[in-house]
Structures are given as structure tokens and as C-alpha cells.
Short mmCIF file of C-alpha atoms in Angstrom, two decimals:
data_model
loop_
_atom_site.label_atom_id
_atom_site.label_comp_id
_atom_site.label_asym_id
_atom_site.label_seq_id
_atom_site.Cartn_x
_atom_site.Cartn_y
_atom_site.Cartn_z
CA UNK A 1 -4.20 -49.73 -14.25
CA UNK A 2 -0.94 -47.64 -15.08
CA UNK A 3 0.31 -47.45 -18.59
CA UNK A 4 3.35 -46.36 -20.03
CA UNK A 5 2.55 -43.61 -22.60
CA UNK A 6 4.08 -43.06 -25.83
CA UNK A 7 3.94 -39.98 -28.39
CA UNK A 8 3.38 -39.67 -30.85
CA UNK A 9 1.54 -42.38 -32.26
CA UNK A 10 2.61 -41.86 -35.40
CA UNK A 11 5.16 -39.92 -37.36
CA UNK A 12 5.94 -39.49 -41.06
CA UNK A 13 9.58 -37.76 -41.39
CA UNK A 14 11.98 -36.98 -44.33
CA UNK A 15 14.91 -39.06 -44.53
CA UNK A 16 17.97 -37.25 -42.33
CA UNK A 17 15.32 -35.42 -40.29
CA UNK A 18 15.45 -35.71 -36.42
CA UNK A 19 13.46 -37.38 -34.66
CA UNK A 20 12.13 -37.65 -30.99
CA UNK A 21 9.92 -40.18 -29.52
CA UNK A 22 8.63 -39.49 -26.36
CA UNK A 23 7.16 -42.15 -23.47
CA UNK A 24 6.11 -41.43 -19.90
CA UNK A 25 6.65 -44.56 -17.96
CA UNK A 26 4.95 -45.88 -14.98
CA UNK A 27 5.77 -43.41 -12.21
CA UNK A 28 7.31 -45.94 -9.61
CA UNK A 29 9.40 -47.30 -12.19
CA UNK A 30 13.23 -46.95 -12.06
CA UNK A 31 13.91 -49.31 -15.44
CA UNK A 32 13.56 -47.99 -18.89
CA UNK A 33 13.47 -49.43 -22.17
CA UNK A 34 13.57 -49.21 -26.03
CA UNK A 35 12.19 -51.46 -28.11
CA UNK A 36 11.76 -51.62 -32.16
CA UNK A 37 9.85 -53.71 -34.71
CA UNK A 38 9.98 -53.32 -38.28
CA UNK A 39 7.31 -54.10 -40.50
CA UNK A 40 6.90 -58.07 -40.94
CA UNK A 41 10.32 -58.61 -38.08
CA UNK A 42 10.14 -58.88 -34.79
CA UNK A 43 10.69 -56.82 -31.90
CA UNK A 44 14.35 -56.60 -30.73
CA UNK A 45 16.14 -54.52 -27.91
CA UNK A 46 17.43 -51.05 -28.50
CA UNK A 47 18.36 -50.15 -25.24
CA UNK A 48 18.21 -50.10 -21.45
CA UNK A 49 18.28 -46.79 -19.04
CA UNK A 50 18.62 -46.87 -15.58
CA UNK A 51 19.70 -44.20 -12.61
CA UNK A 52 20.28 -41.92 -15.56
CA UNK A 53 22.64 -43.63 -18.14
CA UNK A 54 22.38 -46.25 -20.58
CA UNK A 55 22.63 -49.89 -18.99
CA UNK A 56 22.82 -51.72 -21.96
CA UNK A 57 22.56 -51.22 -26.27
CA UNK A 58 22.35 -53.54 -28.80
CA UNK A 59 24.14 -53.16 -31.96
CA UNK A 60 21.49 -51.60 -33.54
CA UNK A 61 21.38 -48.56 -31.32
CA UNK A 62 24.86 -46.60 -32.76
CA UNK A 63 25.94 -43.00 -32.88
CA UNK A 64 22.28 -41.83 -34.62
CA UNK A 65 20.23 -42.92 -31.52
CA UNK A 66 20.52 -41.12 -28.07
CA UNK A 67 18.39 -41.56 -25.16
CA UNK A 68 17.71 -39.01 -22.30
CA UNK A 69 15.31 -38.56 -19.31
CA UNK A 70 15.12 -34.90 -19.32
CA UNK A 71 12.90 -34.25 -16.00
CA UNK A 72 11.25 -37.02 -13.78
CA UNK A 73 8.44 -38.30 -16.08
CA UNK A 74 9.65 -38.35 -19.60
CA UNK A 75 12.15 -40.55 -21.18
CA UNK A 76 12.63 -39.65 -24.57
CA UNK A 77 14.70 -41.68 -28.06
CA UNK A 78 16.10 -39.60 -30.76
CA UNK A 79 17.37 -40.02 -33.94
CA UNK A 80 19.42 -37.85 -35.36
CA UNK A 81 19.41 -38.40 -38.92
CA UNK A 82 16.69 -40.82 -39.94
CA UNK A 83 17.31 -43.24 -42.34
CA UNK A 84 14.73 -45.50 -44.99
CA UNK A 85 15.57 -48.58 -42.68
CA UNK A 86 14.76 -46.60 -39.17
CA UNK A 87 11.11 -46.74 -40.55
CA UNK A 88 9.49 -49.25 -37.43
CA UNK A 89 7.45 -49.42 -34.48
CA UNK A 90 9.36 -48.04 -31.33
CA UNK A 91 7.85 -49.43 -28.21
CA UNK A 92 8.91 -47.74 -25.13
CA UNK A 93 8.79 -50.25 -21.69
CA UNK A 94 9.32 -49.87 -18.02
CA UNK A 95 9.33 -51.80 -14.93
CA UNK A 96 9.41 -51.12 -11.36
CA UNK A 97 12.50 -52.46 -8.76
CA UNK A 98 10.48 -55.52 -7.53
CA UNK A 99 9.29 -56.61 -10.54
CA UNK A 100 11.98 -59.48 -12.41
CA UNK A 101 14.38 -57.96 -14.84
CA UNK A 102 12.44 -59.22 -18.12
CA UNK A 103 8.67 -58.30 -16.34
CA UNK A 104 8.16 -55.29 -18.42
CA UNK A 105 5.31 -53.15 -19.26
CA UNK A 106 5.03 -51.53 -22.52
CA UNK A 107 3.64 -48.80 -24.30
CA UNK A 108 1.25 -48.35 -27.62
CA UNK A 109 4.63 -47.94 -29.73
CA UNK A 110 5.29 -44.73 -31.96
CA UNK A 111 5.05 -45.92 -35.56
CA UNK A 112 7.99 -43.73 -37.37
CA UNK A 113 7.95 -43.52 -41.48
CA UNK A 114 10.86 -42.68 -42.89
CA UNK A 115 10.17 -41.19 -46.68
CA UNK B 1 21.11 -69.22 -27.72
CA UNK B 2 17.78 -69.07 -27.53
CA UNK B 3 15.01 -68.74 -30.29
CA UNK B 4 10.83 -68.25 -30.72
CA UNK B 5 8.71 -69.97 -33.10
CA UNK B 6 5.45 -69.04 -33.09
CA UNK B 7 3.80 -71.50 -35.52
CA UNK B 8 0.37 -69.47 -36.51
CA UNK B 9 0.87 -66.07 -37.97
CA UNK B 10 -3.32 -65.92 -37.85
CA UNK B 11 -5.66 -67.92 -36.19
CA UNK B 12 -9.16 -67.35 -36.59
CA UNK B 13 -11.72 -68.53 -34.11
CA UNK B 14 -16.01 -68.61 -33.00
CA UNK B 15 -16.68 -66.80 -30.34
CA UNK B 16 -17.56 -69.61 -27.52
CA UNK B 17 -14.92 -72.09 -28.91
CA UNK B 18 -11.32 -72.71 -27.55
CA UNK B 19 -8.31 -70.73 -28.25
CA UNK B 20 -5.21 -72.36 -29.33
CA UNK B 21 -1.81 -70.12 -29.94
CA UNK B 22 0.98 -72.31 -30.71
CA UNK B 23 4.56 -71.27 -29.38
CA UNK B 24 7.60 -73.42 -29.93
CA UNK B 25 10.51 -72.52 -28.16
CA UNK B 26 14.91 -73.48 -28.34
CA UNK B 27 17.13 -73.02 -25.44
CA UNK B 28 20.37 -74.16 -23.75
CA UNK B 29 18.93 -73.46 -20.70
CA UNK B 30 15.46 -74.06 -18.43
CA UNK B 31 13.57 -70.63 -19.42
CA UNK B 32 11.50 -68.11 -18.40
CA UNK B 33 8.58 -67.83 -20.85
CA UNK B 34 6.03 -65.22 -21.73
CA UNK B 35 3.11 -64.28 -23.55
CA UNK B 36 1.95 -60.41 -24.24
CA UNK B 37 -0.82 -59.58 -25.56
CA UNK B 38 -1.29 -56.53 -27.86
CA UNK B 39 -4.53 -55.20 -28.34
CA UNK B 40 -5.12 -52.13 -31.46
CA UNK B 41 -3.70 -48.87 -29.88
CA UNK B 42 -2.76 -50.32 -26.57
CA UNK B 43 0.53 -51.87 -25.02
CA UNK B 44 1.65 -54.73 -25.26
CA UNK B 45 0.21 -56.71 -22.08
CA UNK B 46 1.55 -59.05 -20.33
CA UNK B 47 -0.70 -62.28 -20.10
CA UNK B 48 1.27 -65.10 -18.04
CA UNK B 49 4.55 -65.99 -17.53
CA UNK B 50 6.67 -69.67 -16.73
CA UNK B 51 9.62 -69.00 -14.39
CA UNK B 52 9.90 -72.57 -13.12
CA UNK B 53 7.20 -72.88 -10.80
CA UNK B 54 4.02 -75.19 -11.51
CA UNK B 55 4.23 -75.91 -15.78
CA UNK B 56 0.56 -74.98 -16.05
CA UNK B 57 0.52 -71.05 -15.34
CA UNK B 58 -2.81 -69.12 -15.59
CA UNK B 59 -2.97 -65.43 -16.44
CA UNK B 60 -5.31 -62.65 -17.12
CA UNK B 61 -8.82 -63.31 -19.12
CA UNK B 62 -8.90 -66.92 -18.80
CA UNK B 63 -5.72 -67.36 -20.78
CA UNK B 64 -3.10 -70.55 -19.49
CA UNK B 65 -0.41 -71.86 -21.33
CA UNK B 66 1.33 -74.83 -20.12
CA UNK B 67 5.52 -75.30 -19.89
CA UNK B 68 6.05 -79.02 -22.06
CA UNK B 69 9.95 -79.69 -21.57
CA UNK B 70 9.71 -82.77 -23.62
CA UNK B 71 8.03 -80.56 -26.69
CA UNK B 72 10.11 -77.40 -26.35
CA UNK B 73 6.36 -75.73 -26.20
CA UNK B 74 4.46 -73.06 -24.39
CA UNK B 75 1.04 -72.78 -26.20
CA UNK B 76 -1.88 -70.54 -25.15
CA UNK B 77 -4.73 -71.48 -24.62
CA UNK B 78 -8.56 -70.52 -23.45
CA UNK B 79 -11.42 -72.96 -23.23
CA UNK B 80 -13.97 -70.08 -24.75
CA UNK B 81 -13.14 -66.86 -27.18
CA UNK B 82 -14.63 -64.24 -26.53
CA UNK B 83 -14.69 -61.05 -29.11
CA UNK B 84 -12.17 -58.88 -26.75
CA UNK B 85 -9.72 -61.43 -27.49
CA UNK B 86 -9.21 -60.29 -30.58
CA UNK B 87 -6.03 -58.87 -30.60
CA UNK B 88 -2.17 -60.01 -31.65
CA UNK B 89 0.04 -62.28 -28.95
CA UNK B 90 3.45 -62.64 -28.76
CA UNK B 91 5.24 -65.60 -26.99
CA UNK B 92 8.85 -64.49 -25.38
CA UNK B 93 11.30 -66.11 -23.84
CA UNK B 94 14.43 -65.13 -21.68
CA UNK B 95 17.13 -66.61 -19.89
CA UNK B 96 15.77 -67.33 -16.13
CA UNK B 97 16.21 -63.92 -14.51
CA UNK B 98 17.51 -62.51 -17.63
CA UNK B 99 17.97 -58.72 -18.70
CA UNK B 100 15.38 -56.94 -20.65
CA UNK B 101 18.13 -57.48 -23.56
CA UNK B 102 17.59 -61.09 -23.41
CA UNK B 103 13.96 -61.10 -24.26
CA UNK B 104 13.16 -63.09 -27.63
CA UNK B 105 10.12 -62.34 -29.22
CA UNK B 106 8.04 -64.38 -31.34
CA UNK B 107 6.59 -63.05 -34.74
CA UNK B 108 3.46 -62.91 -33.15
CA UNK B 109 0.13 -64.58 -34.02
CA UNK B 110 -3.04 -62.20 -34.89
CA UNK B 111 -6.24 -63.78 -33.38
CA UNK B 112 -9.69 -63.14 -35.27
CA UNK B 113 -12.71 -64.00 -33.28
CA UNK B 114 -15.44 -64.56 -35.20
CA UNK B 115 -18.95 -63.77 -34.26
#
């Protein structure tokens, strides 16, 4: 069955280090998606990507957070100055064009640790 | 609005006896509902979903989880455990044909199956 990859699986940074998260999604899929959950919260929206720019953010995802699909099978998050509170899970998602617009399939997650 | 409450943070369970994962759910609207499935190091799965069809839905594994109006509920359920089960669900639900932004998730319940 296809998966939506994520890498890593886990990484420890320094507080205002960069970051970048990678995920392959499923190859037929056009929809892309960024997902977080902190420790003990649940998991809320970061953002939406489709035909190359961002189709929707939610307040959480300001100015430190960029998204980019930089050839046809990665789509990557960044962070461009992590902070104590960015510490989370970040699950990556994807769906295809047939499937209903909240039928996603997700990845492992990237656990990030701030320090 | 809409809101998750997913009344069990652990449930623990024999293998052989029935699985019950309780999901409450609050909406202004007739929703689509979901349950995912997140086994250690894997994605989280989808399992079944209610987009008002028939209110008893059956998924993957022997899972169903049946759409009560008058309870605002959408528990999971599976006659027999069996130790793959083991794993941590999360009950979501969305406006009907809602954006990946409008998925609510639940805080997720972690199911022990006991041998």
C-alpha cells in the first residue's frame, strides 16, 4: 500500500537553529499537508499546498515556517529559527484529486526537540 | 464550531474480547466523522469514516463505529481484539466536505491488548 514518507524521524535542534522536515507523499497525489502535535495536545493544521503555493495556514504557521516542493517528490517544512514551543510531532499528509477534501493519508510524523 | 471528545485516554483489553473506543462529538452541522488509527512508527491510518450514508460504517480489521445523532457519538468498536490492535486511535470530525483545515482531532485513546 503507498505511504507518505517522512524524515527524519526524529530531530534534536538548538533553539534558533533551522530546521527542515522532509515528506515524500503518495505519488498521484496533488494535495499536501502539515500537521503538528505537541506533547499531551492534539493535532492541529499547519498548512495546505496545492499546484505549488500555499492553499491555506492557520495562525500558527507565521513568518518562521515556509513550505516548498522543490522537485516532483518531496515537499519539505522549515523553520527558520526554532523556538522551545516548536518542540512537536510534525505529521506530513497527502491525498489524491478523487479522494474528499478531509480523506487524507499521513505519514510517521518527524518528532522535532527543541533544547 | 465543532469539537472532539474522546472519553478514554487508555483502554486496555484481552485479546478475544470486544473493543470499545468512546468518541463524543459537538457540531452545528450533520458531520463527516473519522477514525485513524496510529500504529508505533507508522502513519496515521485511516480506519472508517461517516459522511451521511448508512450510520453503521465498517472499516479496515473488523473495526465499525456507528453515527448516534441523538448521543452526539461515534464509538469504535470490534467484537474480538486481537494483539495488532494495539496501537493509538484518533476520532476526527469535519464539516461535510470540509477542507483538510477543518479536521478536529480527538486526544486520542491508546489501546493495550492484553495477552
Amino acid at each position: 500500500e503507498p505511504e507518505v514518507t517522512q524524515t527524519p524521524s526524529h530531530q534534536v535542534t538548538q533553539m534558533g537553529q533551522e530546521v527542515i522536515l522532509r515528506c515524500v507523499p503518495i505519488s498521484n497525489h496533488l494535495y499536501f499537508y502539515w500537521y503538528r502535535q505537541i506533547l499531551g495536545q492534539k493535532v492541529e493544521f499547519l498548512v495546505s499546498f496545492y499546484n505549488n503555493e500555499i492553499s491555506e495556514k492557520s495562525e500558527i504557521f507565521d513568518d518562521q515556517f515556509s513550505v516548498e516542493r522543490p522537485d516532483g517528490s518531496n515537499f519539505t517544512l522549515k523553520i527558520r529559527s526554532t523556538k522551545l514551543e516548536d518542540s512537536a510531532m510534525y505529521f506530513c499528509a497527502s491525498r489524491s484529486l478523487a479522494s474528499g477534501a478531509n480523506v487524507l493519508t499521513f505519514g510517521a510524523g518527524s518528532r522535532l526537540t527543541v533544547l | 464550531a465543532q469539537s472532539v471528545t474522546q472519553l478514554d485516554s487508555h483502554v486496555s483489553v484481552s485479546e478475544g474480547t470486544p473493543v470499545l473506543l468512546r468518541c463524543n462529538y459537538s457540531s452545528s452541522y450533520s458531520p463527516s466523522l473519522f477514525w485513524y488509527v496510529q500504529h508505533p512508527n507508522k502513519g496515521l491510518q485511516l480506519l472508517l469514516k461517516y459522511t451521511s450514508a448508512a450510520t453503521l460504517v465498517k472499516g479496515i480489521n473488523g473495526f465499525e463505529a456507528e453515527f448516534k445523532k441523538s448521543e452526539t457519538s461515534f464509538h469504535l468498536t470490534k467484537p474480538s481484539a486481537h494483539m495488532s490492535d494495539a496501537a493509538e486511535y484518533f476520532c476526527v470530525v469535519s464539516p461535510p466536505s470540509g477542507s483538510a483545515r477543518q479536521l478536529t482531532f480527538g486526544s486520542g485513546t491508546q489501546l493495550t491488548v492484553l495477552p
